[in-house]
Short mmCIF file of C-alpha atoms and ligand atoms in Angstrom, two decimals:
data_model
loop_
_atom_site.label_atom_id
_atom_site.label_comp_id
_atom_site.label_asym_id
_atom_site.label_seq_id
_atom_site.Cartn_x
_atom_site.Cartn_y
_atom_site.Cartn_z
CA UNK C 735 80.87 49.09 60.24
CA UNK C 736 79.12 48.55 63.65
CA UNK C 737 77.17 45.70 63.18
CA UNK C 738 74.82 45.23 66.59
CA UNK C 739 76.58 41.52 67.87
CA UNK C 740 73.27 41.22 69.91
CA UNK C 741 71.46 40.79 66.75
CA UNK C 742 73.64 38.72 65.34
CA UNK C 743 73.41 36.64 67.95
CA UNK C 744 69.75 36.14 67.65
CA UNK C 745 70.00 35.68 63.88
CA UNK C 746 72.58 33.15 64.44
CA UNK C 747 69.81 31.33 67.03
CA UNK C 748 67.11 31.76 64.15
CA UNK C 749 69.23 29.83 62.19
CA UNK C 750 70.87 27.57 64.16
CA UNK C 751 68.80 24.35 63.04
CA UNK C 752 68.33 23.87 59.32
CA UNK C 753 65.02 26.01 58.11
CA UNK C 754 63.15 27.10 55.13
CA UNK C 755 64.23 30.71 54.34
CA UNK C 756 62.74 32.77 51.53
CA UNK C 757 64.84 36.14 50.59
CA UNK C 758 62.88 38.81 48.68
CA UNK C 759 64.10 41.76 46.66
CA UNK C 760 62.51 44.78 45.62
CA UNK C 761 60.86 45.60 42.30
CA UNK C 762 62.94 46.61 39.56
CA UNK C 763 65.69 44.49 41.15
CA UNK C 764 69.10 46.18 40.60
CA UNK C 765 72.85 44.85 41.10
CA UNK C 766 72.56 45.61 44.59
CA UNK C 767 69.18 43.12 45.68
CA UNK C 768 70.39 40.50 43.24
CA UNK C 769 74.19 40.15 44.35
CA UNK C 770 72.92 40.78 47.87
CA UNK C 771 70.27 38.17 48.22
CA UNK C 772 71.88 35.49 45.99
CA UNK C 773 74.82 35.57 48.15
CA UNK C 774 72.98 35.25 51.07
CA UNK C 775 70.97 31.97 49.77
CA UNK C 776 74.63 30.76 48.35
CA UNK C 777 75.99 31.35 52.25
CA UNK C 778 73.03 29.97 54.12
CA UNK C 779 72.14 27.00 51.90
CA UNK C 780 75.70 25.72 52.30
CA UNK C 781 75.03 25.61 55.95
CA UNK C 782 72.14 23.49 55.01
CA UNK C 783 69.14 25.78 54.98
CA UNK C 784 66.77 25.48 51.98
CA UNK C 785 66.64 28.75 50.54
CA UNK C 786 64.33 30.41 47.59
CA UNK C 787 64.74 34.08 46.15
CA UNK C 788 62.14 35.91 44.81
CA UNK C 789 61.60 39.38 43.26
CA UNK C 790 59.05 40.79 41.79
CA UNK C 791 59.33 41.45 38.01
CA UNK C 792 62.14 40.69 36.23
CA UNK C 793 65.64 42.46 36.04
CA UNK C 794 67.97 43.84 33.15
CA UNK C 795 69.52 41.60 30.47
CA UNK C 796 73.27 42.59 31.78
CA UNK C 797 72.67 41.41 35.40
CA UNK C 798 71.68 38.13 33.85
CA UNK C 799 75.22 36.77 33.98
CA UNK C 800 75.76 36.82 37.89
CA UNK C 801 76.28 33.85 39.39
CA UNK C 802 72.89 31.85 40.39
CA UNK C 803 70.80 34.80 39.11
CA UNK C 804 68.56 32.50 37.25
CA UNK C 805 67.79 30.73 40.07
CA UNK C 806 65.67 33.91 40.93
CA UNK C 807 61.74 33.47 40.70
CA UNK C 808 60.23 36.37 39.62
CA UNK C 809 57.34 36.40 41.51
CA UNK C 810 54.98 38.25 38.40
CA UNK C 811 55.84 35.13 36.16
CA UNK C 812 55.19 32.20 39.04
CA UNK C 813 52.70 30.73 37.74
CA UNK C 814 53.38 27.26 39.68
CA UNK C 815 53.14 29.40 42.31
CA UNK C 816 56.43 28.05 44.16
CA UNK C 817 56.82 31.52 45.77
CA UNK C 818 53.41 31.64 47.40
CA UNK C 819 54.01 27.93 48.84
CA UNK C 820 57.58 28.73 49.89
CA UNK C 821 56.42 31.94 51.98
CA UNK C 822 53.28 29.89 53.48
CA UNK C 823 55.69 27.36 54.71
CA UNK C 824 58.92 29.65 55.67
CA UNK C 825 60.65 29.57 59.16
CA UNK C 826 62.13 32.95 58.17
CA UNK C 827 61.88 35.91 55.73
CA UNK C 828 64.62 37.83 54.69
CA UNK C 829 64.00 41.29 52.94
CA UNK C 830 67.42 42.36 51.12
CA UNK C 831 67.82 45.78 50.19
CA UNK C 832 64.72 47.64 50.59
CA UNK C 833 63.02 49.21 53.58
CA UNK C 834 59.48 48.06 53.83
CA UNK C 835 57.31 45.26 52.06
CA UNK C 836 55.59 48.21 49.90
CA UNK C 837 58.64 48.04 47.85
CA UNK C 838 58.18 44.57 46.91
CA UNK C 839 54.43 45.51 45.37
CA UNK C 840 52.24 41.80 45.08
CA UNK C 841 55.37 40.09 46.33
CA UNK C 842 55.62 42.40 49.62
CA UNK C 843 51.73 41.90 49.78
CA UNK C 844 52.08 38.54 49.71
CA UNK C 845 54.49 38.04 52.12
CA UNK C 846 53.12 40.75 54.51
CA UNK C 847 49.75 38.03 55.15
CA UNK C 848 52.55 35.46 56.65
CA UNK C 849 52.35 36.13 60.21
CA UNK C 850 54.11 33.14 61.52
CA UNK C 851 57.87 33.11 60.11
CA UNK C 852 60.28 35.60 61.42
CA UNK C 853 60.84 38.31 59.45
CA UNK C 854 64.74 39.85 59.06
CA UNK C 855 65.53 43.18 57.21
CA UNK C 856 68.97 43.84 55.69
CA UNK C 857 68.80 47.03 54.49
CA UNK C 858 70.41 50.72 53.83
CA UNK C 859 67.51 52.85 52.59
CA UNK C 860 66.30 55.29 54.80
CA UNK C 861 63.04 54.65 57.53
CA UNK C 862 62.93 51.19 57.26
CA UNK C 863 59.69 49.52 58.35
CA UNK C 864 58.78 48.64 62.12
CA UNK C 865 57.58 44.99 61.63
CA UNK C 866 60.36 42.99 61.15
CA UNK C 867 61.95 40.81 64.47
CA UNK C 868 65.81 41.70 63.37
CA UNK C 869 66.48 44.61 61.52
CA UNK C 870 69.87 45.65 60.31
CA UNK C 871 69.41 49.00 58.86
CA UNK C 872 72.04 50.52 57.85
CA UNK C 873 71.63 53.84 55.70
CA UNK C 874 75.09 55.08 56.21
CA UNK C 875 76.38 52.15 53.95
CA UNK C 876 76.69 52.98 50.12
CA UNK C 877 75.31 49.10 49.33
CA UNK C 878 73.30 46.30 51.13
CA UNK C 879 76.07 44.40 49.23
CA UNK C 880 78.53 45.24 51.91
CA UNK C 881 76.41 45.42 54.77
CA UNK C 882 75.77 41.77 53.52
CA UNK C 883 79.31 40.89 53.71
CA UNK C 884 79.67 42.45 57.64
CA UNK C 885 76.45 40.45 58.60
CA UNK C 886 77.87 37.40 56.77
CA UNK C 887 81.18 37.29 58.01
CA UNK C 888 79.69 38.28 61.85
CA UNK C 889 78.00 35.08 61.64
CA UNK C 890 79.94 32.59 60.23
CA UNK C 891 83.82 34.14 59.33
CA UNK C 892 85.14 35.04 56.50
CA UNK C 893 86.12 31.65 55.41
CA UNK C 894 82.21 31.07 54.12
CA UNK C 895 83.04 33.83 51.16
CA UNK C 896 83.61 31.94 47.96
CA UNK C 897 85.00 33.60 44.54
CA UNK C 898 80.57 32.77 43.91
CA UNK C 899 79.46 34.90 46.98
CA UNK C 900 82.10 36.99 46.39
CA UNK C 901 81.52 37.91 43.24
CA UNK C 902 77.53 38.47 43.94
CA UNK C 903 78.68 40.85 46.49
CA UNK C 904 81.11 42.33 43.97
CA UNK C 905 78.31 43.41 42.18
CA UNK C 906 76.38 45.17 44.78
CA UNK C 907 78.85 46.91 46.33
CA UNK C 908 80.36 47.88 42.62
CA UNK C 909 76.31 49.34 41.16
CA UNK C 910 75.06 50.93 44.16
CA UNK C 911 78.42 53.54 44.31
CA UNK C 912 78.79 54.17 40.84
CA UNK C 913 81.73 51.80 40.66
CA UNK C 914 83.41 53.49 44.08
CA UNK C 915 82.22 56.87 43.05
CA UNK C 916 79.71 58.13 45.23
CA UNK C 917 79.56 58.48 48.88
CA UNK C 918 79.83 56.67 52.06
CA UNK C 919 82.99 55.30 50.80
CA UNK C 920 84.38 54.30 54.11
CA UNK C 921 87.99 52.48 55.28
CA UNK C 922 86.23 49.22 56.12
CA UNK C 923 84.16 49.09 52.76
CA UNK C 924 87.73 48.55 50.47
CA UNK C 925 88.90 46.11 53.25
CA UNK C 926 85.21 44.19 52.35
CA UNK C 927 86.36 44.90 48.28
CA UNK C 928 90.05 43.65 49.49
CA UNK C 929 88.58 40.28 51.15
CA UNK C 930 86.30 39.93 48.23
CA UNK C 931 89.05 40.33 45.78
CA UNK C 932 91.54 37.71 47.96
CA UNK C 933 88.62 34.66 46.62
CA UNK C 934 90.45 35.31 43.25
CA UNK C 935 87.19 37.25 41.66
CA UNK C 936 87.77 38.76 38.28
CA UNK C 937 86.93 42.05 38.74
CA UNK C 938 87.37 43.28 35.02
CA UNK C 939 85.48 40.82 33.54
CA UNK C 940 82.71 41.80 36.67
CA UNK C 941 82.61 45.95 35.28
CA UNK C 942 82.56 45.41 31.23
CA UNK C 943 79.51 42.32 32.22
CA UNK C 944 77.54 45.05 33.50
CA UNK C 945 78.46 48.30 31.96
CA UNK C 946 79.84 46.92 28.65
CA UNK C 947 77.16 44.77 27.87
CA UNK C 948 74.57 46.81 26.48
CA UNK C 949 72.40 46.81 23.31
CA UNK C 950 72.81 49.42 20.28
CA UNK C 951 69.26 50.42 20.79
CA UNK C 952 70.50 51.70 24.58
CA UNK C 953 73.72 53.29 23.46
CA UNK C 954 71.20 55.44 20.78
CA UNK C 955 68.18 56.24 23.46
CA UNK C 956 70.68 57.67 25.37
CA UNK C 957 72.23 59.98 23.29
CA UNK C 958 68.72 60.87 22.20
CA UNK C 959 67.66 61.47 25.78
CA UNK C 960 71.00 63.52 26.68
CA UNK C 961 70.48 65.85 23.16
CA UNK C 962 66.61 66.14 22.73
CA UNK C 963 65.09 65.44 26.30
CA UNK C 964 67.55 66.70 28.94
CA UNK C 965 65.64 70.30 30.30
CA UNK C 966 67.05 72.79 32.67
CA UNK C 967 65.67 74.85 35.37
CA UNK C 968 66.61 77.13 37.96
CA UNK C 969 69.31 78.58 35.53
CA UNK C 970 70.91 75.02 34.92
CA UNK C 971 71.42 73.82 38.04
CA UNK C 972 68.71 70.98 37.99
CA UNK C 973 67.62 69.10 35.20
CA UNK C 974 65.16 66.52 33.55
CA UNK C 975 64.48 63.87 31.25
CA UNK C 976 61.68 61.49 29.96
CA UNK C 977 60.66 58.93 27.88
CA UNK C 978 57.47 57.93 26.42
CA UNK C 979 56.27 54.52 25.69
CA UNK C 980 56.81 55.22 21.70
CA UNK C 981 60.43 56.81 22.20
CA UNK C 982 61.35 53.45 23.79
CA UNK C 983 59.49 51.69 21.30
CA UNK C 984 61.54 53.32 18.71
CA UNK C 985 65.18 52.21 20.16
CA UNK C 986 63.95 48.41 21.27
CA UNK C 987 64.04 49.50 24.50
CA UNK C 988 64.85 46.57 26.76
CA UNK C 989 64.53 46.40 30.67
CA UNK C 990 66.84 48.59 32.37
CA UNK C 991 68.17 50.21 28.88
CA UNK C 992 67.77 53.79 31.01
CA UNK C 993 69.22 52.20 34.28
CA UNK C 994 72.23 55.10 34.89
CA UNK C 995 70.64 57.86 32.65
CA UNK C 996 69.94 60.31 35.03
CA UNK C 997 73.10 60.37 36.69
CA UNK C 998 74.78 61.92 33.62
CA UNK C 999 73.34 65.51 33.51
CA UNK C 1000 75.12 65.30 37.34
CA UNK C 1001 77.89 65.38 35.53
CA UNK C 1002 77.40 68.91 34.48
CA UNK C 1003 79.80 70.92 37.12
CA UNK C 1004 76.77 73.10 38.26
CA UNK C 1005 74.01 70.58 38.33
CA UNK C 1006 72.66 69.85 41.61
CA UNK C 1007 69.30 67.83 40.75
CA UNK C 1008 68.50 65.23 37.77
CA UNK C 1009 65.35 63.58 37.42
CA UNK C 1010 64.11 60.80 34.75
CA UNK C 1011 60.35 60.25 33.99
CA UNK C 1012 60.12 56.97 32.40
CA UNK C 1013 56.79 55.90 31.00
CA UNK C 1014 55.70 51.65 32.72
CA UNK C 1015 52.52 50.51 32.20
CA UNK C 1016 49.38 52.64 34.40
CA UNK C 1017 52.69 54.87 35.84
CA UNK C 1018 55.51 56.94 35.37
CA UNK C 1019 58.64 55.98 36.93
CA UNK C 1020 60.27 58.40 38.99
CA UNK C 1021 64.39 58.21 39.39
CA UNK C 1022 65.99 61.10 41.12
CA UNK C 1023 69.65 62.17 41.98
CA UNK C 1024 71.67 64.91 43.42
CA UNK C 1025 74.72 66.40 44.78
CA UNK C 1026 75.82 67.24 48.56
CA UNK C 1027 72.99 68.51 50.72
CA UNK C 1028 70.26 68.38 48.10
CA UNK C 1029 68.15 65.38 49.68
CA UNK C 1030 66.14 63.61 46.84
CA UNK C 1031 64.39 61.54 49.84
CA UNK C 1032 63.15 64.05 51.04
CA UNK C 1033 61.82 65.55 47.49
CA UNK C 1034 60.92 61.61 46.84
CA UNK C 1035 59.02 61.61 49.47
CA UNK C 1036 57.23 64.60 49.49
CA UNK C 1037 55.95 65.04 45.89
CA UNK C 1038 56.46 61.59 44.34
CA UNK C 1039 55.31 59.03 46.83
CA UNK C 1040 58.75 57.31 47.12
CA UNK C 1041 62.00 57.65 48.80
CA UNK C 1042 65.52 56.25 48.98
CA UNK C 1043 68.69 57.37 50.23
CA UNK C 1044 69.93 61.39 49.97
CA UNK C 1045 71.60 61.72 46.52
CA UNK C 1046 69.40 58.62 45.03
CA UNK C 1047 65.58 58.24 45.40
CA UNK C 1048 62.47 57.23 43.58
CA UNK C 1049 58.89 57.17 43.31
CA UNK C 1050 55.69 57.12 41.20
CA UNK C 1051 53.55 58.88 38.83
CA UNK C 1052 50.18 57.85 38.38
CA UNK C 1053 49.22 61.20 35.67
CA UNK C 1054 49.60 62.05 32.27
CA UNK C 1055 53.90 62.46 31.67
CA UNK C 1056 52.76 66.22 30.92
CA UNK C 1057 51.28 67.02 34.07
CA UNK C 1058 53.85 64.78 35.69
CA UNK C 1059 56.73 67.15 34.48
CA UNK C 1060 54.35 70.20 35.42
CA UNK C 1061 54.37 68.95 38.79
CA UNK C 1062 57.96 68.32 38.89
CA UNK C 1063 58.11 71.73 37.86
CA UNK C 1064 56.21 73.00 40.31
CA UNK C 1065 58.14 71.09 42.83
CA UNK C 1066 61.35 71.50 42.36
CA UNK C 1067 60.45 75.61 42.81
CA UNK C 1068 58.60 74.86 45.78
CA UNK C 1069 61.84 73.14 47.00
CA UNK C 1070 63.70 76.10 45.55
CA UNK C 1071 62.27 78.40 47.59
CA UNK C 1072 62.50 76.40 50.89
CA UNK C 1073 66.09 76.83 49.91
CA UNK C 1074 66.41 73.46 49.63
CA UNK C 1075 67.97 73.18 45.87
P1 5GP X 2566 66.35 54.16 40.98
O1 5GP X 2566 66.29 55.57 40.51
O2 5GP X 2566 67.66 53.53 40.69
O3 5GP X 2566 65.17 53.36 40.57
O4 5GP X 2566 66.23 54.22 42.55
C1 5GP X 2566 67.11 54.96 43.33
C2 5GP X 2566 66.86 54.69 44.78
O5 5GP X 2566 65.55 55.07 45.13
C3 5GP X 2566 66.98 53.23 45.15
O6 5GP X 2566 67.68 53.17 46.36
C4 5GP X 2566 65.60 52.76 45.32
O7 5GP X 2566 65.51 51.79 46.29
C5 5GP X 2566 64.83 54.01 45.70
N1 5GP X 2566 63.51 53.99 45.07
C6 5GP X 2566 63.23 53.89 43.75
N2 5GP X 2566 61.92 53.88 43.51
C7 5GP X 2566 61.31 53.96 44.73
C8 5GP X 2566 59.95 53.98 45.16
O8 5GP X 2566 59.00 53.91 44.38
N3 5GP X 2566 59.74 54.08 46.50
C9 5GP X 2566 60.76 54.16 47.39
N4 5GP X 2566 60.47 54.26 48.70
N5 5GP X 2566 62.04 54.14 47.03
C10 5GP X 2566 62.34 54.04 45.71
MN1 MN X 2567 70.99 49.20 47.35
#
């Protein structure tokens, strides 16, 4: 990966004296922010920086294992309000996967009013945001896990990896490509996995802590969201699925119990397009993938107010789920006819 030395350099000034650094995450924090930013504050606080991560709202019961995770303050459940002091007095702000304050909701807010620190994006989602001083934006990588690593390892070798740091990366890099599946799966990312693997990390026991760790009540909503929810259109070539508040009721739904769902109709040989409506409080979620050329960004974008990378975006809902999936509908033909699905 071409990581730009000049900014490296100037990071490496930023942080050549010991400072207060706060790293932030994006809402609905996945493998990918967590492993990310907690390596990070692992790498910088051993070069005696005082570090604090925050997201904001809290992240899925099988991500609770990674190393230092519950040092994470989620930002909607400060109430000693450590975040709010720690950005007020912070030297510099580091945003770790995701593109732009907005997707850090009261916690981007927040840390959009501090006008004095330096602000640093590390990032592979498309557009990123023009305020921050050093921005590494990388949307050709398949994780800000890796693109962690090459900024790491620019800095300060690769001798500052530890089987900890490693393992946080592990994660990232592992979630965000479907465990090496998807694309962007370059020559230099499996000599990052090979480095990462040299610490002595226990990659086995990494995979079945994240995708063999889930409840009953998941493994059932998901068969019930494959067999009665999953809808076709355009002759079977993109599909749907959603869940209301009382269908997640009904299988103790848990935080991130749906996290992977609407990859699976992409398993369908002809399938080109899979969204998931999922029912939060005062929205819907939107989660959208696809195959080869079919850009969910762009759809993300233009009919969902969200975004993301080509074959993985997501957005909001702020109607009714009917007139949600009526405008979904209506989109995807819209897109159809484009011929851009
Ligand atoms: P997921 O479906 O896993 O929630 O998200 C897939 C991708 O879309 C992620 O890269 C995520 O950052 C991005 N994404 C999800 N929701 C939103 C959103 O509301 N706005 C934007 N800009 N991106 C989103
Ligand atoms: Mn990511």
């Amino acid at each position: 990966m071409n990581i730009e030395i000049e900014k490296i350099e100037s990071l490496k000034r930023l942080l050549a004296e010991p400072c207060k650094v706060v790293i932030v995450g994006h809402t609905n924090p996945d493998g990918d922010a967590i492993g990310s930013s907690l390596a990070l504050a692992e790498v910088l606080r051993r070069r005696g920086h005082s570090v604090l991560c925050s997201v904001p709202n809290n992240f899925p019961y099988y991500l609770r294992w990674i190393p230092s995770s519950e040092e994470l303050i989620i930002y909607r459940n400060d109430e000693e309000h450590r975040v709010d002091s720690a950005v007020a007095e912070a030297d510099v702000i580091i945003c770790a996967d995701m593109n732009a304050l907005t997707r850090a909701d009261e916690l981007g807010a927040m840390v959009a009013k501090n006008t004095t620190a330096k602000r640093v994006l590390i990032d592979h989602h498309l557009q990123p945001a023009d305020y921050f001083d050093i921005s590494f934006s990388h949307p050709e990588v398949s994780s800000t896990a890796f693109l962690m690593y090459s900024v790491i390892v620019a800095l300060y070798g690769k001798e500052v990896i530890s089987q900890t740091v490693a393992t946080q990366l592990y994660v990232g890099m592992m979630t965000d490509t479907g465990n090496f599946a998807f694309s962007n799966l370059t020559p230099d990312l499996f000599e990052g996995v090979a480095a990462l693997a040299a610490t002595g990390i226990d990659i086995p026991t990494i995979y079945n802590n994240v995708y063999n760790s889930f409840t009953e009540g998941r493994a059932r909503l998901f068969g019930y969201a494959i067999n009665r929810k999953m809808k076709t259109l355009l002759g079977g070539r993109v599909a749907y699925m959603s869940l209301t508040e009382e269908e997640m009721r009904r299988f103790w739904f848990q935080q991130g119990d749906n996290e992977g769902f609407v990859n699976y109709p992409l398993t369908i040989k002809k399938m080109k397009m899979s969204a998931m409506f999922t029912a939060q409080q005062g929205f819907i979620r939107v989660s959208l993938r696809s195959r080869g050329d079919v850009n969910v960004d762009t759809f993300a974008r233009r009919y969902f107010n969200g975004g993301g990378h080509k074959n993985a975006a997501g957005g909001k809902s702020f109607v009714s789920m009917e007139e949600t999936i009526e405008h979904y509908i209506k989109s995807v033909q819209e897109f159809h006819e484009e011929g851009l699905v």
